[in-house]
């Protein structure tokens, strides 16, 4: 039985056209505003990232009270504005991708979508010695570390999330106004406007 070659060609063209734009983001592309939202609608990789982010955000807001909800929604609006500002970047695609991966990492941790790793403790020698507690996340969109510290005369600090950045040796996690550099059994904590503090890994005996 012979099949009309023109018919086959039409079917192939239809399938290819469908596959080229098979992925749609979580928002309505007919209402896309600006260059970056249009780019997301036209780029499968970005649309996939948007679809990965959306349920994480919904998971997080379903877990918080009314006051926290206001803060999280404001934070999300700020993130969207920052993402859309990627129209100013030389590489708009990479800028948008980086923004998505960073936000997805934040939401994965905040929403409890990934397993919490075992805490790692460091003893830090400063004018007032303190204990640094770190959780190293390697199963998030981007490798990250959540860390805070406290001491006898130092109240617990607000946990910070730092993202892994490229270094010649060791691992450096950069948070807002703070960075944590780890190498073997040492950690170096650098806070804006303060002297760096060297910390040493401390083995915690099981109870």
mmCIF file of N, CA and C in Angstrom, residues 50-183:
data_model
loop_
_atom_site.group_PDB
_atom_site.id
_atom_site.type_symbol
_atom_site.label_atom_id
_atom_site.label_comp_id
_atom_site.label_asym_id
_atom_site.label_seq_id
_atom_site.Cartn_x
_atom_site.Cartn_y
_atom_site.Cartn_z
ATOM 1 N N UNK A 50 10.614 27.718 34.591
ATOM 2 C CA UNK A 50 9.452 28.409 35.144
ATOM 3 C C UNK A 50 8.451 27.401 35.712
ATOM 4 N N UNK A 51 8.268 26.295 35.014
ATOM 5 C CA UNK A 51 7.353 25.256 35.486
ATOM 6 C C UNK A 51 7.904 24.509 36.695
ATOM 7 N N UNK A 52 9.212 24.500 36.840
ATOM 8 C CA UNK A 52 9.814 23.896 38.027
ATOM 9 C C UNK A 52 9.649 24.813 39.237
ATOM 10 N N UNK A 53 9.736 26.114 38.984
ATOM 11 C CA UNK A 53 9.636 27.092 40.070
ATOM 12 C C UNK A 53 8.214 27.234 40.606
ATOM 13 N N UNK A 54 7.243 27.268 39.729
ATOM 14 C CA UNK A 54 5.861 27.587 40.121
ATOM 15 C C UNK A 54 5.320 26.705 41.247
ATOM 16 N N UNK A 55 5.424 25.366 41.176
ATOM 17 C CA UNK A 55 4.890 24.545 42.266
ATOM 18 C C UNK A 55 5.670 24.691 43.570
ATOM 19 N N UNK A 56 6.953 25.009 43.478
ATOM 20 C CA UNK A 56 7.741 25.246 44.691
ATOM 21 C C UNK A 56 7.237 26.486 45.416
ATOM 22 N N UNK A 57 6.943 27.524 44.645
ATOM 23 C CA UNK A 57 6.404 28.752 45.239
ATOM 24 C C UNK A 57 5.052 28.480 45.880
ATOM 25 N N UNK A 58 4.195 27.738 45.202
ATOM 26 C CA UNK A 58 2.881 27.404 45.759
ATOM 27 C C UNK A 58 3.019 26.557 47.016
ATOM 28 N N UNK A 59 3.971 25.651 47.021
ATOM 29 C CA UNK A 59 4.215 24.807 48.199
ATOM 30 C C UNK A 59 4.626 25.664 49.390
ATOM 31 N N UNK A 60 5.490 26.648 49.137
ATOM 32 C CA UNK A 60 5.960 27.503 50.222
ATOM 33 C C UNK A 60 4.836 28.355 50.791
ATOM 34 N N UNK A 61 4.055 29.005 49.932
ATOM 35 C CA UNK A 61 3.027 29.913 50.449
ATOM 36 C C UNK A 61 1.897 29.152 51.139
ATOM 37 N N UNK A 62 1.787 27.865 50.866
ATOM 38 C CA UNK A 62 0.755 27.070 51.541
ATOM 39 C C UNK A 62 1.156 26.710 52.969
ATOM 40 N N UNK A 63 2.416 26.980 53.328
ATOM 41 C CA UNK A 63 2.939 26.563 54.626
ATOM 42 C C UNK A 63 3.054 27.706 55.632
ATOM 43 N N UNK A 64 2.773 28.936 55.205
ATOM 44 C CA UNK A 64 3.066 30.092 56.056
ATOM 45 C C UNK A 64 1.793 30.786 56.520
ATOM 46 N N UNK A 65 1.954 31.642 57.549
ATOM 47 C CA UNK A 65 0.808 32.405 58.039
ATOM 48 C C UNK A 65 0.640 33.684 57.219
ATOM 49 N N UNK A 66 -0.357 34.477 57.581
ATOM 50 C CA UNK A 66 -0.711 35.660 56.783
ATOM 51 C C UNK A 66 0.424 36.677 56.716
ATOM 52 N N UNK A 67 1.111 36.891 57.840
ATOM 53 C CA UNK A 67 2.195 37.873 57.852
ATOM 54 C C UNK A 67 3.362 37.424 56.979
ATOM 55 N N UNK A 68 3.725 36.158 57.107
ATOM 56 C CA UNK A 68 4.814 35.632 56.280
ATOM 57 C C UNK A 68 4.427 35.632 54.805
ATOM 58 N N UNK A 69 3.151 35.385 54.542
ATOM 59 C CA UNK A 69 2.675 35.353 53.162
ATOM 60 C C UNK A 69 2.903 36.691 52.471
ATOM 61 N N UNK A 70 2.633 37.780 53.177
ATOM 62 C CA UNK A 70 2.849 39.110 52.607
ATOM 63 C C UNK A 70 4.318 39.307 52.235
ATOM 64 N N UNK A 71 5.206 38.875 53.134
ATOM 65 C CA UNK A 71 6.638 39.037 52.889
ATOM 66 C C UNK A 71 7.098 38.194 51.701
ATOM 67 N N UNK A 72 6.610 36.956 51.646
ATOM 68 C CA UNK A 72 7.022 36.060 50.561
ATOM 69 C C UNK A 72 6.510 36.555 49.214
ATOM 70 N N UNK A 73 5.269 37.056 49.194
ATOM 71 C CA UNK A 73 4.723 37.584 47.941
ATOM 72 C C UNK A 73 5.501 38.815 47.483
ATOM 73 N N UNK A 74 5.875 39.665 48.437
ATOM 74 C CA UNK A 74 6.672 40.843 48.089
ATOM 75 C C UNK A 74 8.045 40.422 47.563
ATOM 76 N N UNK A 75 8.619 39.405 48.189
ATOM 77 C CA UNK A 75 9.910 38.881 47.754
ATOM 78 C C UNK A 75 9.821 38.311 46.342
ATOM 79 N N UNK A 76 8.714 37.611 46.067
ATOM 80 C CA UNK A 76 8.530 37.025 44.736
ATOM 81 C C UNK A 76 8.352 38.105 43.673
ATOM 82 N N UNK A 77 7.618 39.155 44.020
ATOM 83 C CA UNK A 77 7.469 40.276 43.074
ATOM 84 C C UNK A 77 8.822 40.916 42.789
ATOM 85 N N UNK A 78 9.631 41.038 43.839
ATOM 86 C CA UNK A 78 10.971 41.590 43.660
ATOM 87 C C UNK A 78 11.832 40.711 42.772
ATOM 88 N N UNK A 79 11.688 39.393 42.968
ATOM 89 C CA UNK A 79 12.456 38.471 42.123
ATOM 90 C C UNK A 79 12.015 38.584 40.661
ATOM 91 N N UNK A 80 10.716 38.640 40.414
ATOM 92 C CA UNK A 80 10.211 38.760 39.036
ATOM 93 C C UNK A 80 10.747 40.034 38.383
ATOM 94 N N UNK A 81 10.757 41.122 39.142
ATOM 95 C CA UNK A 81 11.293 42.379 38.607
ATOM 96 C C UNK A 81 12.772 42.217 38.259
ATOM 97 N N UNK A 82 13.524 41.563 39.160
ATOM 98 C CA UNK A 82 14.940 41.336 38.896
ATOM 99 C C UNK A 82 15.163 40.442 37.686
ATOM 100 N N UNK A 83 14.339 39.398 37.572
ATOM 101 C CA UNK A 83 14.432 38.516 36.402
ATOM 102 C C UNK A 83 14.163 39.287 35.118
ATOM 103 N N UNK A 84 13.129 40.098 35.130
ATOM 104 C CA UNK A 84 12.769 40.855 33.928
ATOM 105 C C UNK A 84 13.794 41.930 33.590
ATOM 106 N N UNK A 85 14.609 42.315 34.574
ATOM 107 C CA UNK A 85 15.675 43.279 34.306
ATOM 108 C C UNK A 85 16.823 42.662 33.511
ATOM 109 N N UNK A 86 16.744 41.362 33.269
ATOM 110 C CA UNK A 86 17.773 40.706 32.453
ATOM 111 C C UNK A 86 17.777 41.223 31.013
ATOM 112 N N UNK A 87 16.776 42.005 30.631
ATOM 113 C CA UNK A 87 16.794 42.604 29.287
ATOM 114 C C UNK A 87 18.000 43.526 29.127
ATOM 115 N N UNK A 88 18.569 43.965 30.261
ATOM 116 C CA UNK A 88 19.730 44.853 30.220
ATOM 117 C C UNK A 88 21.033 44.075 30.042
ATOM 118 N N UNK A 89 21.002 42.757 30.265
ATOM 119 C CA UNK A 89 22.221 41.945 30.248
ATOM 120 C C UNK A 89 22.720 41.704 28.827
ATOM 121 N N UNK A 90 24.035 41.504 28.694
ATOM 122 C CA UNK A 90 24.603 41.172 27.388
ATOM 123 C C UNK A 90 24.096 39.808 26.926
ATOM 124 N N UNK A 91 24.055 38.856 27.860
ATOM 125 C CA UNK A 91 23.532 37.520 27.562
ATOM 126 C C UNK A 91 22.212 37.355 28.305
ATOM 127 N N UNK A 92 21.138 37.729 27.658
ATOM 128 C CA UNK A 92 19.823 37.732 28.309
ATOM 129 C C UNK A 92 19.379 36.325 28.707
ATOM 130 N N UNK A 93 19.677 35.353 27.863
ATOM 131 C CA UNK A 93 19.277 33.975 28.145
ATOM 132 C C UNK A 93 19.974 33.456 29.399
ATOM 133 N N UNK A 94 21.286 33.644 29.483
ATOM 134 C CA UNK A 94 22.039 33.150 30.635
ATOM 135 C C UNK A 94 21.634 33.873 31.909
ATOM 136 N N UNK A 95 21.425 35.170 31.812
ATOM 137 C CA UNK A 95 20.996 35.957 32.974
ATOM 138 C C UNK A 95 19.667 35.435 33.509
ATOM 139 N N UNK A 96 18.728 35.191 32.616
ATOM 140 C CA UNK A 96 17.407 34.696 33.025
ATOM 141 C C UNK A 96 17.520 33.301 33.621
ATOM 142 N N UNK A 97 18.317 32.455 33.000
ATOM 143 C CA UNK A 97 18.532 31.095 33.508
ATOM 144 C C UNK A 97 19.136 31.136 34.911
ATOM 145 N N UNK A 98 20.145 31.986 35.108
ATOM 146 C CA UNK A 98 20.786 32.110 36.422
ATOM 147 C C UNK A 98 19.787 32.567 37.476
ATOM 148 N N UNK A 99 18.940 33.523 37.114
ATOM 149 C CA UNK A 99 17.926 34.014 38.046
ATOM 150 C C UNK A 99 16.969 32.903 38.454
ATOM 151 N N UNK A 100 16.547 32.112 37.496
ATOM 152 C CA UNK A 100 15.638 30.998 37.800
ATOM 153 C C UNK A 100 16.308 29.976 38.715
ATOM 154 N N UNK A 101 17.529 29.584 38.390
ATOM 155 C CA UNK A 101 18.202 28.550 39.178
ATOM 156 C C UNK A 101 18.451 29.012 40.611
ATOM 157 N N UNK A 102 18.772 30.283 40.769
ATOM 158 C CA UNK A 102 18.967 30.821 42.114
ATOM 159 C C UNK A 102 17.671 30.795 42.903
ATOM 160 N N UNK A 103 16.596 31.263 42.291
ATOM 161 C CA UNK A 103 15.304 31.309 42.990
ATOM 162 C C UNK A 103 14.777 29.908 43.276
ATOM 163 N N UNK A 104 14.948 28.990 42.341
ATOM 164 C CA UNK A 104 14.517 27.610 42.562
ATOM 165 C C UNK A 104 15.264 27.013 43.750
ATOM 166 N N UNK A 105 16.552 27.272 43.838
ATOM 167 C CA UNK A 105 17.344 26.782 44.970
ATOM 168 C C UNK A 105 16.803 27.335 46.283
ATOM 169 N N UNK A 106 16.531 28.630 46.317
ATOM 170 C CA UNK A 106 15.978 29.250 47.527
ATOM 171 C C UNK A 106 14.650 28.610 47.920
ATOM 172 N N UNK A 107 13.785 28.396 46.946
ATOM 173 C CA UNK A 107 12.461 27.839 47.228
ATOM 174 C C UNK A 107 12.536 26.368 47.608
ATOM 175 N N UNK A 108 13.433 25.613 46.990
ATOM 176 C CA UNK A 108 13.591 24.206 47.355
ATOM 177 C C UNK A 108 13.927 24.067 48.837
ATOM 178 N N UNK A 109 14.784 24.944 49.323
ATOM 179 C CA UNK A 109 15.198 24.885 50.725
ATOM 180 C C UNK A 109 14.109 25.438 51.635
ATOM 181 N N UNK A 110 13.570 26.595 51.284
ATOM 182 C CA UNK A 110 12.561 27.244 52.133
ATOM 183 C C UNK A 110 11.288 26.416 52.245
ATOM 184 N N UNK A 111 10.897 25.750 51.165
ATOM 185 C CA UNK A 111 9.655 24.976 51.159
ATOM 186 C C UNK A 111 9.842 23.554 51.670
ATOM 187 N N UNK A 112 11.085 23.183 51.973
ATOM 188 C CA UNK A 112 11.334 21.828 52.442
ATOM 189 C C UNK A 112 11.152 20.787 51.360
ATOM 190 N N UNK A 113 11.457 21.165 50.124
ATOM 191 C CA UNK A 113 11.270 20.249 48.996
ATOM 192 C C UNK A 113 12.437 19.283 48.828
ATOM 193 N N UNK A 114 13.528 19.533 49.542
ATOM 194 C CA UNK A 114 14.685 18.638 49.505
ATOM 195 C C UNK A 114 15.045 18.246 50.932
ATOM 196 N N UNK A 115 15.716 17.128 51.046
ATOM 197 C CA UNK A 115 16.099 16.632 52.373
ATOM 198 C C UNK A 115 17.119 17.565 53.015
ATOM 199 N N UNK A 116 16.932 17.834 54.304
ATOM 200 C CA UNK A 116 17.870 18.686 55.032
ATOM 201 C C UNK A 116 19.132 17.875 55.327
ATOM 202 N N UNK A 117 20.297 18.359 54.900
ATOM 203 C CA UNK A 117 21.529 17.601 55.149
ATOM 204 C C UNK A 117 21.944 17.662 56.617
ATOM 205 N N UNK A 118 22.864 16.807 56.962
ATOM 206 C CA UNK A 118 23.394 16.780 58.322
ATOM 207 C C UNK A 118 24.151 18.073 58.602
ATOM 208 N N UNK A 119 23.964 18.616 59.798
ATOM 209 C CA UNK A 119 24.655 19.869 60.124
ATOM 210 C C UNK A 119 26.141 19.617 60.326
ATOM 211 N N UNK A 120 26.924 20.623 59.953
ATOM 212 C CA UNK A 120 28.375 20.591 60.128
ATOM 213 C C UNK A 120 28.740 21.738 61.058
ATOM 214 N N UNK A 121 29.541 21.450 62.065
ATOM 215 C CA UNK A 121 29.880 22.445 63.081
ATOM 216 C C UNK A 121 31.337 22.876 62.974
ATOM 217 N N UNK A 122 31.544 24.162 63.164
ATOM 218 C CA UNK A 122 32.890 24.731 63.208
ATOM 219 C C UNK A 122 33.025 25.578 64.468
ATOM 220 N N UNK A 123 34.206 25.534 65.077
ATOM 221 C CA UNK A 123 34.508 26.405 66.215
ATOM 222 C C UNK A 123 35.317 27.585 65.694
ATOM 223 N N UNK A 124 34.820 28.791 65.947
ATOM 224 C CA UNK A 124 35.427 29.999 65.383
ATOM 225 C C UNK A 124 36.111 30.816 66.473
ATOM 226 N N UNK A 125 37.347 31.221 66.192
ATOM 227 C CA UNK A 125 38.120 32.005 67.148
ATOM 228 C C UNK A 125 38.077 33.478 66.753
ATOM 229 N N UNK A 126 37.417 34.259 67.564
ATOM 230 C CA UNK A 126 37.316 35.701 67.349
ATOM 231 C C UNK A 126 37.437 36.371 68.711
ATOM 232 N N UNK A 127 37.203 37.688 68.768
ATOM 233 C CA UNK A 127 37.229 38.370 70.064
ATOM 234 C C UNK A 127 36.254 37.695 71.022
ATOM 235 N N UNK A 128 35.131 37.269 70.473
ATOM 236 C CA UNK A 128 34.159 36.472 71.217
ATOM 237 C C UNK A 128 33.967 35.166 70.441
ATOM 238 N N UNK A 129 34.538 34.056 70.919
ATOM 239 C CA UNK A 129 34.424 32.785 70.194
ATOM 240 C C UNK A 129 32.961 32.393 69.976
ATOM 241 N N UNK A 130 32.712 31.735 68.865
ATOM 242 C CA UNK A 130 31.337 31.305 68.586
ATOM 243 C C UNK A 130 31.352 30.009 67.786
ATOM 244 N N UNK A 131 30.194 29.384 67.716
ATOM 245 C CA UNK A 131 30.025 28.134 66.990
ATOM 246 C C UNK A 131 29.291 28.419 65.681
ATOM 247 N N UNK A 132 29.852 27.966 64.563
ATOM 248 C CA UNK A 132 29.259 28.147 63.241
ATOM 249 C C UNK A 132 28.603 26.836 62.806
ATOM 250 N N UNK A 133 27.329 26.900 62.463
ATOM 251 C CA UNK A 133 26.585 25.712 62.037
ATOM 252 C C UNK A 133 26.238 25.853 60.561
ATOM 253 N N UNK A 134 26.583 24.849 59.769
ATOM 254 C CA UNK A 134 26.401 24.916 58.320
ATOM 255 C C UNK A 134 25.668 23.670 57.821
ATOM 256 N N UNK A 135 24.758 23.887 56.877
ATOM 257 C CA UNK A 135 24.088 22.791 56.170
ATOM 258 C C UNK A 135 24.457 22.911 54.694
ATOM 259 N N UNK A 136 25.167 21.922 54.192
ATOM 260 C CA UNK A 136 25.608 21.948 52.798
ATOM 261 C C UNK A 136 24.599 21.198 51.925
ATOM 262 N N UNK A 137 23.959 21.929 51.025
ATOM 263 C CA UNK A 137 22.968 21.347 50.115
ATOM 264 C C UNK A 137 23.613 21.066 48.760
ATOM 265 N N UNK A 138 23.622 19.793 48.380
ATOM 266 C CA UNK A 138 24.168 19.406 47.078
ATOM 267 C C UNK A 138 23.108 18.816 46.152
ATOM 268 N N UNK A 139 21.861 18.778 46.628
ATOM 269 C CA UNK A 139 20.772 18.194 45.827
ATOM 270 C C UNK A 139 19.759 19.247 45.397
ATOM 271 N N UNK A 140 20.168 20.503 45.402
ATOM 272 C CA UNK A 140 19.326 21.608 44.946
ATOM 273 C C UNK A 140 19.731 22.007 43.520
ATOM 274 N N UNK A 141 18.966 22.913 42.929
ATOM 275 C CA UNK A 141 19.267 23.344 41.555
ATOM 276 C C UNK A 141 20.700 23.848 41.439
ATOM 277 N N UNK A 142 21.138 24.601 42.439
ATOM 278 C CA UNK A 142 22.522 25.041 42.552
ATOM 279 C C UNK A 142 23.046 24.608 43.919
ATOM 280 N N UNK A 143 24.304 24.169 44.023
ATOM 281 C CA UNK A 143 24.856 23.841 45.335
ATOM 282 C C UNK A 143 24.799 25.066 46.247
ATOM 283 N N UNK A 144 24.446 24.840 47.503
ATOM 284 C CA UNK A 144 24.245 25.965 48.415
ATOM 285 C C UNK A 144 24.614 25.564 49.837
ATOM 286 N N UNK A 145 24.749 26.565 50.686
ATOM 287 C CA UNK A 145 24.989 26.337 52.108
ATOM 288 C C UNK A 145 24.110 27.295 52.904
ATOM 289 N N UNK A 146 23.472 26.768 53.927
ATOM 290 C CA UNK A 146 22.714 27.595 54.865
ATOM 291 C C UNK A 146 23.508 27.611 56.167
ATOM 292 N N UNK A 147 23.811 28.800 56.665
ATOM 293 C CA UNK A 147 24.669 28.865 57.848
ATOM 294 C C UNK A 147 24.234 29.978 58.802
ATOM 295 N N UNK A 148 24.512 29.750 60.072
ATOM 296 C CA UNK A 148 24.309 30.763 61.106
ATOM 297 C C UNK A 148 25.282 30.462 62.233
ATOM 298 N N UNK A 149 25.410 31.398 63.157
ATOM 299 C CA UNK A 149 26.322 31.153 64.274
ATOM 300 C C UNK A 149 25.767 31.736 65.560
ATOM 301 N N UNK A 150 26.340 31.264 66.669
ATOM 302 C CA UNK A 150 25.936 31.723 68.000
ATOM 303 C C UNK A 150 27.073 31.410 68.967
ATOM 304 N N UNK A 151 27.124 32.162 70.048
ATOM 305 C CA UNK A 151 28.150 31.937 71.063
ATOM 306 C C UNK A 151 27.619 32.257 72.441
ATOM 307 N N UNK A 152 28.479 32.130 73.426
ATOM 308 C CA UNK A 152 28.057 32.368 74.806
ATOM 309 C C UNK A 152 27.528 33.785 74.992
ATOM 310 N N UNK A 153 28.175 34.733 74.353
ATOM 311 C CA UNK A 153 27.744 36.128 74.444
ATOM 312 C C UNK A 153 27.247 36.660 73.102
ATOM 313 N N UNK A 154 26.911 35.746 72.206
ATOM 314 C CA UNK A 154 26.440 36.135 70.873
ATOM 315 C C UNK A 154 25.113 35.440 70.603
ATOM 316 N N UNK A 155 24.036 36.188 70.460
ATOM 317 C CA UNK A 155 22.741 35.551 70.162
ATOM 318 C C UNK A 155 22.765 34.907 68.779
ATOM 319 N N UNK A 156 21.947 33.880 68.552
ATOM 320 C CA UNK A 156 21.924 33.219 67.237
ATOM 321 C C UNK A 156 21.611 34.210 66.116
ATOM 322 N N UNK A 157 22.373 34.143 65.066
ATOM 323 C CA UNK A 157 22.143 35.022 63.920
ATOM 324 C C UNK A 157 21.061 34.432 63.014
ATOM 325 N N UNK A 158 20.505 35.274 62.162
ATOM 326 C CA UNK A 158 19.524 34.803 61.182
ATOM 327 C C UNK A 158 20.227 33.923 60.151
ATOM 328 N N UNK A 159 19.702 32.730 59.871
ATOM 329 C CA UNK A 159 20.343 31.863 58.876
ATOM 330 C C UNK A 159 20.467 32.561 57.519
ATOM 331 N N UNK A 160 21.600 32.360 56.882
ATOM 332 C CA UNK A 160 21.842 32.923 55.557
ATOM 333 C C UNK A 160 22.044 31.803 54.550
ATOM 334 N N UNK A 161 21.634 32.068 53.321
ATOM 335 C CA UNK A 161 21.807 31.095 52.245
ATOM 336 C C UNK A 161 22.861 31.612 51.288
ATOM 337 N N UNK A 162 23.924 30.840 51.136
ATOM 338 C CA UNK A 162 24.985 31.203 50.213
ATOM 339 C C UNK A 162 25.055 30.233 49.053
ATOM 340 N N UNK A 163 25.300 30.753 47.867
ATOM 341 C CA UNK A 163 25.408 29.913 46.669
ATOM 342 C C UNK A 163 26.873 29.666 46.339
ATOM 343 N N UNK A 164 27.154 28.454 45.887
ATOM 344 C CA UNK A 164 28.522 28.079 45.557
ATOM 345 C C UNK A 164 29.017 28.858 44.342
ATOM 346 N N UNK A 165 30.220 29.401 44.452
ATOM 347 C CA UNK A 165 30.842 30.110 43.335
ATOM 348 C C UNK A 165 32.174 29.444 43.002
ATOM 349 N N UNK A 166 32.651 29.678 41.796
ATOM 350 C CA UNK A 166 33.897 29.056 41.361
ATOM 351 C C UNK A 166 35.092 29.677 42.078
ATOM 352 N N UNK A 167 35.997 28.809 42.549
ATOM 353 C CA UNK A 167 37.235 29.256 43.182
ATOM 354 C C UNK A 167 38.366 28.338 42.729
ATOM 355 N N UNK A 168 39.604 28.808 42.945
ATOM 356 C CA UNK A 168 40.760 27.999 42.554
ATOM 357 C C UNK A 168 40.883 26.764 43.436
ATOM 358 N N UNK A 169 40.522 26.902 44.709
ATOM 359 C CA UNK A 169 40.579 25.766 45.630
ATOM 360 C C UNK A 169 39.508 25.936 46.694
ATOM 361 N N UNK A 170 39.085 24.838 47.270
ATOM 362 C CA UNK A 170 38.046 24.896 48.289
ATOM 363 C C UNK A 170 36.693 25.229 47.687
ATOM 364 N N UNK A 171 35.785 25.641 48.547
ATOM 365 C CA UNK A 171 34.425 25.991 48.111
ATOM 366 C C UNK A 171 34.028 27.305 48.765
ATOM 367 N N UNK A 172 33.524 28.231 47.966
ATOM 368 C CA UNK A 172 33.115 29.535 48.476
ATOM 369 C C UNK A 172 31.625 29.719 48.242
ATOM 370 N N UNK A 173 30.903 30.012 49.329
ATOM 371 C CA UNK A 173 29.460 30.235 49.271
ATOM 372 C C UNK A 173 29.190 31.706 49.564
ATOM 373 N N UNK A 174 28.511 32.362 48.655
ATOM 374 C CA UNK A 174 28.294 33.804 48.764
ATOM 375 C C UNK A 174 26.839 34.088 49.104
ATOM 376 N N UNK A 175 26.628 34.790 50.227
ATOM 377 C CA UNK A 175 25.307 35.241 50.648
ATOM 378 C C UNK A 175 25.310 36.767 50.637
ATOM 379 N N UNK A 176 24.218 37.363 51.085
ATOM 380 C CA UNK A 176 24.141 38.822 51.094
ATOM 381 C C UNK A 176 25.072 39.387 52.157
ATOM 382 N N UNK A 177 26.079 40.137 51.731
ATOM 383 C CA UNK A 177 27.048 40.790 52.616
ATOM 384 C C UNK A 177 27.896 39.811 53.423
ATOM 385 N N UNK A 178 27.852 38.534 53.094
ATOM 386 C CA UNK A 178 28.609 37.521 53.832
ATOM 387 C C UNK A 178 29.077 36.438 52.871
ATOM 388 N N UNK A 179 30.265 35.904 53.130
ATOM 389 C CA UNK A 179 30.724 34.757 52.353
ATOM 390 C C UNK A 179 31.353 33.732 53.290
ATOM 391 N N UNK A 180 31.247 32.484 52.895
ATOM 392 C CA UNK A 180 31.795 31.372 53.669
ATOM 393 C C UNK A 180 32.696 30.564 52.746
ATOM 394 N N UNK A 181 33.953 30.460 53.122
ATOM 395 C CA UNK A 181 34.926 29.740 52.318
ATOM 396 C C UNK A 181 35.362 28.510 53.097
ATOM 397 N N UNK A 182 35.191 27.338 52.533
ATOM 398 C CA UNK A 182 35.581 26.105 53.221
ATOM 399 C C UNK A 182 36.675 25.391 52.437
ATOM 400 N N UNK A 183 37.612 24.824 53.186
ATOM 401 C CA UNK A 183 38.698 24.046 52.586
ATOM 402 C C UNK A 183 39.158 23.025 53.611
#
